[in-house]
Amino acid sequence: MYRFLLTPRWWGINVFVLLSIPFCIFMGSWQLGRFEARVDDHRDAEARVVSDKREEARPLDGLLPVTKATSGKQTTATGRYDTQLLVPDRKLDDKDGYYVLTLLRTDTGRALPVVRGWLPGTPDPAEVPAAPTGEVTVTGALQASETPGNNGVSARGGLPAGQTAAISSASLVNLVEYDVYDAWVTLNRGDSGMKAVPATAPGGTGLDLKAFQNLGYTAEWFAFVGFVIFMWFRLLRRELEFARDAELGLAPEPDTAGEREPERPSPSAV
């Protein structure tokens, strides 16, 4: 009854199954490993954010350009506050609000974007505390320029004057007449009674869409394993049913190549 397993067609089916199952298991395990690596990277990055806050602040120019290694590091810069902007659609402690961003003009001729704090509600310039005058020295966590559309950063345009959607040198350079550092700083202590904005882990180290894509691919590869096994048993059961029917004279026996002979019309049909 199982002689059909020796036909060329079933040899091909069996070889395909024997090769596809370990391949799918390997790819699923690889995708799972990628997800676990991203989880570990996320935990390490979050731990660095906490540990970096206890380190001694270093001069800004010694930490640029911002990388995964320098993001979150404590830095210090001296200058005079200039243009002030509001950054809407920012949550803190699950509450809607906005950042107060002020550009610090340094002796280098460039300005450093400084997030002085967070306020609840919708952006209102009348409620924003004025920036300190004269020369000031700020200390806070160094952050990389934001990319609109990533990590919850708003990408909407058409904002009122005095607002910006992203803290990015590419965006700010169009709003001021001087050069801007490709980085920004969030103060360790909120200025003028505002809440301090905590530093975040650098981009590419969080549980973002790519991480959950790896997890989804893992499930797909292991589902393929189950699908291949299911289809093999289904084909096997079908062949066995044909073989039993042939023994009972209910269906033509399969030929040696595993293909079935075409049914011949009865004389009455002719």
PDB file of C-alpha atoms in Angstrom:
ATOM      1  CA  MET A   1       0.000   0.000   0.000  1.00  0.00           C
ATOM      2  CA  TYR A   2       2.933   2.325   0.647  1.00  0.00           C
ATOM      3  CA  ARG A   3       4.720   1.544  -2.616  1.00  0.00           C
ATOM      4  CA  PHE A   4       3.821   4.987  -3.929  1.00  0.00           C
ATOM      5  CA  LEU A   5       6.402   6.451  -1.517  1.00  0.00           C
ATOM      6  CA  LEU A   6       9.096   5.039  -3.836  1.00  0.00           C
ATOM      7  CA  THR A   7       7.852   6.910  -6.895  1.00  0.00           C
ATOM      8  CA  PRO A   8       9.912   9.874  -8.232  1.00  0.00           C
ATOM      9  CA  ARG A   9       7.154  12.315  -7.324  1.00  0.00           C
ATOM     10  CA  TRP A  10       7.157  11.260  -3.673  1.00  0.00           C
ATOM     11  CA  TRP A  11      10.939  11.187  -3.572  1.00  0.00           C
ATOM     12  CA  GLY A  12      10.826  14.852  -4.569  1.00  0.00           C
ATOM     13  CA  ILE A  13       8.137  15.637  -1.976  1.00  0.00           C
ATOM     14  CA  ASN A  14      10.069  13.896   0.804  1.00  0.00           C
ATOM     15  CA  VAL A  15      13.359  15.599  -0.061  1.00  0.00           C
ATOM     16  CA  PHE A  16      11.607  18.990  -0.105  1.00  0.00           C
ATOM     17  CA  VAL A  17      10.063  18.341   3.326  1.00  0.00           C
ATOM     18  CA  LEU A  18      13.341  17.094   4.836  1.00  0.00           C
ATOM     19  CA  LEU A  19      15.175  20.207   3.601  1.00  0.00           C
ATOM     20  CA  SER A  20      12.494  22.833   4.275  1.00  0.00           C
ATOM     21  CA  ILE A  21      11.809  21.892   7.915  1.00  0.00           C
ATOM     22  CA  PRO A  22      15.370  22.459   9.236  1.00  0.00           C
ATOM     23  CA  PHE A  23      15.701  25.551   7.043  1.00  0.00           C
ATOM     24  CA  CYS A  24      12.518  27.087   8.516  1.00  0.00           C
ATOM     25  CA  ILE A  25      13.622  26.169  12.046  1.00  0.00           C
ATOM     26  CA  PHE A  26      17.017  27.786  11.426  1.00  0.00           C
ATOM     27  CA  MET A  27      15.473  31.006  10.044  1.00  0.00           C
ATOM     28  CA  GLY A  28      12.941  31.169  12.883  1.00  0.00           C
ATOM     29  CA  SER A  29      15.679  30.709  15.475  1.00  0.00           C
ATOM     30  CA  TRP A  30      17.793  33.375  13.773  1.00  0.00           C
ATOM     31  CA  GLN A  31      14.920  35.887  13.809  1.00  0.00           C
ATOM     32  CA  LEU A  32      14.235  35.059  17.462  1.00  0.00           C
ATOM     33  CA  GLY A  33      17.905  35.659  18.234  1.00  0.00           C
ATOM     34  CA  ARG A  34      17.698  39.057  16.520  1.00  0.00           C
ATOM     35  CA  PHE A  35      14.693  39.991  18.663  1.00  0.00           C
ATOM     36  CA  GLU A  36      16.410  38.864  21.867  1.00  0.00           C
ATOM     37  CA  ALA A  37      19.518  40.852  20.898  1.00  0.00           C
ATOM     38  CA  ARG A  38      17.387  43.976  20.444  1.00  0.00           C
ATOM     39  CA  VAL A  39      15.766  43.390  23.846  1.00  0.00           C
ATOM     40  CA  ASP A  40      19.207  43.105  25.476  1.00  0.00           C
ATOM     41  CA  ASP A  41      20.391  46.205  23.608  1.00  0.00           C
ATOM     42  CA  HIS A  42      17.333  48.093  24.846  1.00  0.00           C
ATOM     43  CA  ARG A  43      17.976  47.073  28.463  1.00  0.00           C
ATOM     44  CA  ASP A  44      21.644  48.063  28.221  1.00  0.00           C
ATOM     45  CA  ALA A  45      20.721  51.420  26.708  1.00  0.00           C
ATOM     46  CA  GLU A  46      18.184  52.138  29.446  1.00  0.00           C
ATOM     47  CA  ALA A  47      20.753  51.204  32.077  1.00  0.00           C
ATOM     48  CA  ARG A  48      23.320  53.528  30.479  1.00  0.00           C
ATOM     49  CA  VAL A  49      20.867  56.430  30.624  1.00  0.00           C
ATOM     50  CA  VAL A  50      20.687  56.001  34.408  1.00  0.00           C
ATOM     51  CA  SER A  51      24.421  55.487  34.907  1.00  0.00           C
ATOM     52  CA  ASP A  52      25.389  58.359  32.594  1.00  0.00           C
ATOM     53  CA  LYS A  53      23.428  60.774  34.767  1.00  0.00           C
ATOM     54  CA  ARG A  54      25.804  60.039  37.668  1.00  0.00           C
ATOM     55  CA  GLU A  55      28.921  60.755  35.624  1.00  0.00           C
ATOM     56  CA  GLU A  56      30.770  64.056  35.674  1.00  0.00           C
ATOM     57  CA  ALA A  57      29.719  66.467  32.935  1.00  0.00           C
ATOM     58  CA  ARG A  58      32.167  66.906  30.053  1.00  0.00           C
ATOM     59  CA  PRO A  59      32.546  69.809  27.582  1.00  0.00           C
ATOM     60  CA  LEU A  60      30.181  69.644  24.643  1.00  0.00           C
ATOM     61  CA  ASP A  61      32.754  69.654  21.846  1.00  0.00           C
ATOM     62  CA  GLY A  62      34.450  66.572  23.326  1.00  0.00           C
ATOM     63  CA  LEU A  63      31.283  64.498  22.938  1.00  0.00           C
ATOM     64  CA  LEU A  64      30.408  65.373  19.355  1.00  0.00           C
ATOM     65  CA  PRO A  65      29.245  63.970  17.029  1.00  0.00           C
ATOM     66  CA  VAL A  66      26.515  62.224  18.975  1.00  0.00           C
ATOM     67  CA  THR A  67      26.742  58.435  18.735  1.00  0.00           C
ATOM     68  CA  LYS A  68      25.209  55.535  20.643  1.00  0.00           C
ATOM     69  CA  ALA A  69      28.227  55.745  22.962  1.00  0.00           C
ATOM     70  CA  THR A  70      27.878  59.473  23.709  1.00  0.00           C
ATOM     71  CA  SER A  71      24.094  59.840  23.649  1.00  0.00           C
ATOM     72  CA  GLY A  72      22.867  60.414  27.191  1.00  0.00           C
ATOM     73  CA  LYS A  73      26.274  61.531  28.473  1.00  0.00           C
ATOM     74  CA  GLN A  74      26.372  64.504  30.804  1.00  0.00           C
ATOM     75  CA  THR A  75      27.650  67.616  29.103  1.00  0.00           C
ATOM     76  CA  THR A  76      28.075  71.283  29.902  1.00  0.00           C
ATOM     77  CA  ALA A  77      28.080  74.404  27.756  1.00  0.00           C
ATOM     78  CA  THR A  78      28.262  78.150  28.344  1.00  0.00           C
ATOM     79  CA  GLY A  79      26.555  80.910  26.398  1.00  0.00           C
ATOM     80  CA  ARG A  80      23.581  83.233  26.244  1.00  0.00           C
ATOM     81  CA  TYR A  81      19.999  82.215  25.644  1.00  0.00           C
ATOM     82  CA  ASP A  82      18.507  83.541  22.418  1.00  0.00           C
ATOM     83  CA  THR A  83      15.539  82.294  20.375  1.00  0.00           C
ATOM     84  CA  GLN A  84      12.889  80.339  22.257  1.00  0.00           C
ATOM     85  CA  LEU A  85      10.575  77.786  20.607  1.00  0.00           C
ATOM     86  CA  LEU A  86       7.833  75.471  21.796  1.00  0.00           C
ATOM     87  CA  VAL A  87       7.691  71.794  20.808  1.00  0.00           C
ATOM     88  CA  PRO A  88       4.067  70.552  20.886  1.00  0.00           C
ATOM     89  CA  ASP A  89       2.671  67.011  21.224  1.00  0.00           C
ATOM     90  CA  ARG A  90       5.081  65.812  23.901  1.00  0.00           C
ATOM     91  CA  LYS A  91       3.957  63.508  26.700  1.00  0.00           C
ATOM     92  CA  LEU A  92       5.438  63.279  30.160  1.00  0.00           C
ATOM     93  CA  ASP A  93       4.061  60.951  32.837  1.00  0.00           C
ATOM     94  CA  ASP A  94       1.237  60.077  30.398  1.00  0.00           C
ATOM     95  CA  LYS A  95       0.115  63.707  30.263  1.00  0.00           C
ATOM     96  CA  ASP A  96      -0.083  65.865  27.136  1.00  0.00           C
ATOM     97  CA  GLY A  97       2.132  68.906  27.007  1.00  0.00           C
ATOM     98  CA  TYR A  98       5.033  70.561  25.253  1.00  0.00           C
ATOM     99  CA  TYR A  99       8.749  71.210  25.563  1.00  0.00           C
ATOM    100  CA  VAL A 100      10.257  74.641  26.072  1.00  0.00           C
ATOM    101  CA  LEU A 101      13.272  74.787  23.762  1.00  0.00           C
ATOM    102  CA  THR A 102      15.726  77.682  23.942  1.00  0.00           C
ATOM    103  CA  LEU A 103      18.813  78.102  21.769  1.00  0.00           C
ATOM    104  CA  LEU A 104      22.018  78.787  23.677  1.00  0.00           C
ATOM    105  CA  ARG A 105      24.421  80.971  21.663  1.00  0.00           C
ATOM    106  CA  THR A 106      27.972  79.808  22.410  1.00  0.00           C
ATOM    107  CA  ASP A 107      31.374  81.369  21.732  1.00  0.00           C
ATOM    108  CA  THR A 108      31.823  79.010  18.778  1.00  0.00           C
ATOM    109  CA  GLY A 109      29.211  80.949  16.813  1.00  0.00           C
ATOM    110  CA  ARG A 110      26.811  78.033  16.874  1.00  0.00           C
ATOM    111  CA  ALA A 111      23.760  77.601  19.050  1.00  0.00           C
ATOM    112  CA  LEU A 112      22.959  74.599  21.211  1.00  0.00           C
ATOM    113  CA  PRO A 113      19.266  73.650  21.484  1.00  0.00           C
ATOM    114  CA  VAL A 114      18.438  73.313  25.183  1.00  0.00           C
ATOM    115  CA  VAL A 115      15.192  71.813  26.483  1.00  0.00           C
ATOM    116  CA  ARG A 116      14.655  73.824  29.629  1.00  0.00           C
ATOM    117  CA  GLY A 117      11.607  71.828  30.697  1.00  0.00           C
ATOM    118  CA  TRP A 118       8.094  70.571  30.035  1.00  0.00           C
ATOM    119  CA  LEU A 119       4.718  72.195  30.605  1.00  0.00           C
ATOM    120  CA  PRO A 120       1.245  70.606  30.461  1.00  0.00           C
ATOM    121  CA  GLY A 121      -1.525  71.528  28.049  1.00  0.00           C
ATOM    122  CA  THR A 122      -1.314  73.177  24.656  1.00  0.00           C
ATOM    123  CA  PRO A 123       1.583  75.479  23.765  1.00  0.00           C
ATOM    124  CA  ASP A 124       0.993  78.977  25.078  1.00  0.00           C
ATOM    125  CA  PRO A 125       3.846  81.510  24.912  1.00  0.00           C
ATOM    126  CA  ALA A 126       2.174  83.574  27.641  1.00  0.00           C
ATOM    127  CA  GLU A 127       2.608  80.739  30.161  1.00  0.00           C
ATOM    128  CA  VAL A 128       6.239  79.992  29.332  1.00  0.00           C
ATOM    129  CA  PRO A 129       8.805  81.339  31.837  1.00  0.00           C
ATOM    130  CA  ALA A 130      11.314  83.673  30.273  1.00  0.00           C
ATOM    131  CA  ALA A 131      14.822  82.375  29.787  1.00  0.00           C
ATOM    132  CA  PRO A 132      17.568  83.656  32.127  1.00  0.00           C
ATOM    133  CA  THR A 133      19.484  86.639  30.827  1.00  0.00           C
ATOM    134  CA  GLY A 134      23.231  87.088  30.666  1.00  0.00           C
ATOM    135  CA  GLU A 135      25.828  84.359  30.420  1.00  0.00           C
ATOM    136  CA  VAL A 136      24.695  80.973  31.743  1.00  0.00           C
ATOM    137  CA  THR A 137      26.252  77.531  32.042  1.00  0.00           C
ATOM    138  CA  VAL A 138      23.912  74.617  31.411  1.00  0.00           C
ATOM    139  CA  THR A 139      24.372  70.981  32.390  1.00  0.00           C
ATOM    140  CA  GLY A 140      22.306  68.126  31.059  1.00  0.00           C
ATOM    141  CA  ALA A 141      22.105  64.962  29.003  1.00  0.00           C
ATOM    142  CA  LEU A 142      23.308  65.056  25.414  1.00  0.00           C
ATOM    143  CA  GLN A 143      20.789  63.857  22.812  1.00  0.00           C
ATOM    144  CA  ALA A 144      20.927  63.251  19.067  1.00  0.00           C
ATOM    145  CA  SER A 145      18.825  65.292  16.647  1.00  0.00           C
ATOM    146  CA  GLU A 146      15.327  63.917  16.264  1.00  0.00           C
ATOM    147  CA  THR A 147      13.839  62.539  13.075  1.00  0.00           C
ATOM    148  CA  PRO A 148      10.182  63.424  12.440  1.00  0.00           C
ATOM    149  CA  GLY A 149       8.004  60.336  12.406  1.00  0.00           C
ATOM    150  CA  ASN A 150      10.325  58.252  14.604  1.00  0.00           C
ATOM    151  CA  ASN A 151      10.022  57.471  18.317  1.00  0.00           C
ATOM    152  CA  GLY A 152       6.788  59.403  18.625  1.00  0.00           C
ATOM    153  CA  VAL A 153       8.213  62.618  17.139  1.00  0.00           C
ATOM    154  CA  SER A 154       5.462  64.541  15.389  1.00  0.00           C
ATOM    155  CA  ALA A 155       5.847  64.990  11.651  1.00  0.00           C
ATOM    156  CA  ARG A 156       2.959  67.407  11.135  1.00  0.00           C
ATOM    157  CA  GLY A 157       3.630  70.714   9.474  1.00  0.00           C
ATOM    158  CA  GLY A 158       1.885  74.046   9.388  1.00  0.00           C
ATOM    159  CA  LEU A 159       2.720  74.878  12.999  1.00  0.00           C
ATOM    160  CA  PRO A 160       2.259  78.425  14.267  1.00  0.00           C
ATOM    161  CA  ALA A 161       5.233  80.754  14.442  1.00  0.00           C
ATOM    162  CA  GLY A 162       7.443  80.024  17.424  1.00  0.00           C
ATOM    163  CA  GLN A 163       6.873  76.240  17.309  1.00  0.00           C
ATOM    164  CA  THR A 164       8.777  73.310  15.848  1.00  0.00           C
ATOM    165  CA  ALA A 165       7.729  69.678  15.540  1.00  0.00           C
ATOM    166  CA  ALA A 166      11.199  68.152  15.961  1.00  0.00           C
ATOM    167  CA  ILE A 167      14.357  69.109  17.810  1.00  0.00           C
ATOM    168  CA  SER A 168      16.583  68.801  14.796  1.00  0.00           C
ATOM    169  CA  SER A 169      19.322  70.967  13.360  1.00  0.00           C
ATOM    170  CA  ALA A 170      17.780  70.448   9.915  1.00  0.00           C
ATOM    171  CA  SER A 171      14.527  71.992  11.167  1.00  0.00           C
ATOM    172  CA  LEU A 172      15.972  74.699  13.388  1.00  0.00           C
ATOM    173  CA  VAL A 173      18.401  76.026  10.783  1.00  0.00           C
ATOM    174  CA  ASN A 174      15.352  77.258   8.843  1.00  0.00           C
ATOM    175  CA  LEU A 175      14.006  79.123  11.868  1.00  0.00           C
ATOM    176  CA  VAL A 176      17.104  81.040  12.993  1.00  0.00           C
ATOM    177  CA  GLU A 177      19.835  82.987  11.243  1.00  0.00           C
ATOM    178  CA  TYR A 178      22.811  81.232  12.844  1.00  0.00           C
ATOM    179  CA  ASP A 179      24.311  77.752  12.792  1.00  0.00           C
ATOM    180  CA  VAL A 180      22.922  75.111  15.133  1.00  0.00           C
ATOM    181  CA  TYR A 181      24.657  72.116  16.683  1.00  0.00           C
ATOM    182  CA  ASP A 182      23.543  68.745  15.371  1.00  0.00           C
ATOM    183  CA  ALA A 183      22.572  67.759  18.915  1.00  0.00           C
ATOM    184  CA  TRP A 184      20.545  69.025  21.844  1.00  0.00           C
ATOM    185  CA  VAL A 185      20.612  68.944  25.634  1.00  0.00           C
ATOM    186  CA  THR A 186      17.879  68.321  28.173  1.00  0.00           C
ATOM    187  CA  LEU A 187      18.554  69.954  31.529  1.00  0.00           C
ATOM    188  CA  ASN A 188      18.871  67.736  34.573  1.00  0.00           C
ATOM    189  CA  ARG A 189      16.648  70.143  36.481  1.00  0.00           C
ATOM    190  CA  GLY A 190      13.715  71.931  34.939  1.00  0.00           C
ATOM    191  CA  ASP A 191      14.276  75.651  34.638  1.00  0.00           C
ATOM    192  CA  SER A 192      11.910  78.139  36.325  1.00  0.00           C
ATOM    193  CA  GLY A 193       9.672  75.493  37.915  1.00  0.00           C
ATOM    194  CA  MET A 194       9.172  73.426  34.748  1.00  0.00           C
ATOM    195  CA  LYS A 195       9.484  69.644  34.831  1.00  0.00           C
ATOM    196  CA  ALA A 196      12.773  68.259  33.584  1.00  0.00           C
ATOM    197  CA  VAL A 197      12.559  66.124  30.449  1.00  0.00           C
ATOM    198  CA  PRO A 198      14.301  62.777  31.034  1.00  0.00           C
ATOM    199  CA  ALA A 199      16.940  61.625  28.600  1.00  0.00           C
ATOM    200  CA  THR A 200      16.026  58.810  26.235  1.00  0.00           C
ATOM    201  CA  ALA A 201      18.040  55.919  24.864  1.00  0.00           C
ATOM    202  CA  PRO A 202      19.716  56.526  21.490  1.00  0.00           C
ATOM    203  CA  GLY A 203      17.890  55.567  18.314  1.00  0.00           C
ATOM    204  CA  GLY A 204      18.190  51.978  17.150  1.00  0.00           C
ATOM    205  CA  THR A 205      18.413  50.583  20.687  1.00  0.00           C
ATOM    206  CA  GLY A 206      14.747  50.475  21.607  1.00  0.00           C
ATOM    207  CA  LEU A 207      11.914  47.996  21.149  1.00  0.00           C
ATOM    208  CA  ASP A 208      10.861  49.678  17.921  1.00  0.00           C
ATOM    209  CA  LEU A 209       8.984  48.397  14.873  1.00  0.00           C
ATOM    210  CA  LYS A 210      12.004  46.476  13.587  1.00  0.00           C
ATOM    211  CA  ALA A 211      12.258  44.530  16.834  1.00  0.00           C
ATOM    212  CA  PHE A 212       8.640  43.408  16.660  1.00  0.00           C
ATOM    213  CA  GLN A 213       9.071  42.620  12.966  1.00  0.00           C
ATOM    214  CA  ASN A 214      11.771  40.136  13.979  1.00  0.00           C
ATOM    215  CA  LEU A 215       9.334  38.587  16.450  1.00  0.00           C
ATOM    216  CA  GLY A 216       6.642  38.394  13.771  1.00  0.00           C
ATOM    217  CA  TYR A 217       9.041  36.738  11.306  1.00  0.00           C
ATOM    218  CA  THR A 218       9.912  34.204  14.015  1.00  0.00           C
ATOM    219  CA  ALA A 219       6.276  33.173  14.292  1.00  0.00           C
ATOM    220  CA  GLU A 220       5.948  32.984  10.501  1.00  0.00           C
ATOM    221  CA  TRP A 221       8.942  30.671  10.038  1.00  0.00           C
ATOM    222  CA  PHE A 222       7.756  28.279  12.738  1.00  0.00           C
ATOM    223  CA  ALA A 223       4.254  28.399  11.244  1.00  0.00           C
ATOM    224  CA  PHE A 224       5.788  27.321   7.919  1.00  0.00           C
ATOM    225  CA  VAL A 225       7.157  24.230   9.666  1.00  0.00           C
ATOM    226  CA  GLY A 226       3.688  23.266  10.835  1.00  0.00           C
ATOM    227  CA  PHE A 227       2.248  24.005   7.387  1.00  0.00           C
ATOM    228  CA  VAL A 228       4.804  21.789   5.608  1.00  0.00           C
ATOM    229  CA  ILE A 229       4.163  18.891   8.004  1.00  0.00           C
ATOM    230  CA  PHE A 230       0.396  19.333   7.683  1.00  0.00           C
ATOM    231  CA  MET A 231       0.536  19.310   3.868  1.00  0.00           C
ATOM    232  CA  TRP A 232       2.786  16.210   3.836  1.00  0.00           C
ATOM    233  CA  PHE A 233       0.339  14.242   5.986  1.00  0.00           C
ATOM    234  CA  ARG A 234      -2.561  15.500   3.910  1.00  0.00           C
ATOM    235  CA  LEU A 235      -0.932  14.298   0.676  1.00  0.00           C
ATOM    236  CA  LEU A 236      -0.027  11.000   2.314  1.00  0.00           C
ATOM    237  CA  ARG A 237      -3.606  10.462   3.492  1.00  0.00           C
ATOM    238  CA  ARG A 238      -4.909  11.261   0.019  1.00  0.00           C
ATOM    239  CA  GLU A 239      -2.576   8.732  -1.590  1.00  0.00           C
ATOM    240  CA  LEU A 240      -3.609   6.074   0.924  1.00  0.00           C
ATOM    241  CA  GLU A 241      -7.269   6.701   0.159  1.00  0.00           C
ATOM    242  CA  PHE A 242      -6.585   6.306  -3.569  1.00  0.00           C
ATOM    243  CA  ALA A 243      -4.667   3.098  -2.879  1.00  0.00           C
ATOM    244  CA  ARG A 244      -7.538   1.637  -0.812  1.00  0.00           C
ATOM    245  CA  ASP A 245     -10.045   2.607  -3.474  1.00  0.00           C
ATOM    246  CA  ALA A 246      -7.879   0.901  -6.079  1.00  0.00           C
ATOM    247  CA  GLU A 247      -7.794  -2.300  -4.024  1.00  0.00           C
ATOM    248  CA  LEU A 248     -11.591  -2.234  -3.810  1.00  0.00           C
ATOM    249  CA  GLY A 249     -11.878  -1.565  -7.513  1.00  0.00           C
ATOM    250  CA  LEU A 250     -13.308   1.882  -6.962  1.00  0.00           C
ATOM    251  CA  ALA A 251     -10.460   3.766  -8.631  1.00  0.00           C
ATOM    252  CA  PRO A 252      -7.655   2.954 -11.094  1.00  0.00           C
ATOM    253  CA  GLU A 253      -4.337   1.975  -9.551  1.00  0.00           C
ATOM    254  CA  PRO A 254      -1.534   4.529  -9.846  1.00  0.00           C
ATOM    255  CA  ASP A 255       1.088   3.821 -12.464  1.00  0.00           C
ATOM    256  CA  THR A 256       4.775   3.334 -11.618  1.00  0.00           C
ATOM    257  CA  ALA A 257       5.447   7.061 -12.057  1.00  0.00           C
ATOM    258  CA  GLY A 258       2.884   7.944  -9.422  1.00  0.00           C
ATOM    259  CA  GLU A 259       0.498   9.414 -12.008  1.00  0.00           C
ATOM    260  CA  ARG A 260      -3.019   8.045 -12.380  1.00  0.00           C
ATOM    261  CA  GLU A 261      -4.301   6.584 -15.592  1.00  0.00           C
ATOM    262  CA  PRO A 262      -7.016   8.613 -17.220  1.00  0.00           C
ATOM    263  CA  GLU A 263     -10.464   7.128 -16.956  1.00  0.00           C
ATOM    264  CA  ARG A 264     -11.650   5.438 -20.128  1.00  0.00           C
ATOM    265  CA  PRO A 265     -15.160   6.174 -21.276  1.00  0.00           C
ATOM    266  CA  SER A 266     -17.600   3.294 -21.046  1.00  0.00           C
ATOM    267  CA  PRO A 267     -19.097   1.891 -24.266  1.00  0.00           C
ATOM    268  CA  SER A 268     -22.443   3.318 -23.292  1.00  0.00           C
ATOM    269  CA  ALA A 269     -20.903   6.786 -23.129  1.00  0.00           C
ATOM    270  CA  VAL A 270     -19.599   6.383 -26.709  1.00  0.00           C
TER     271      VAL A 270
END
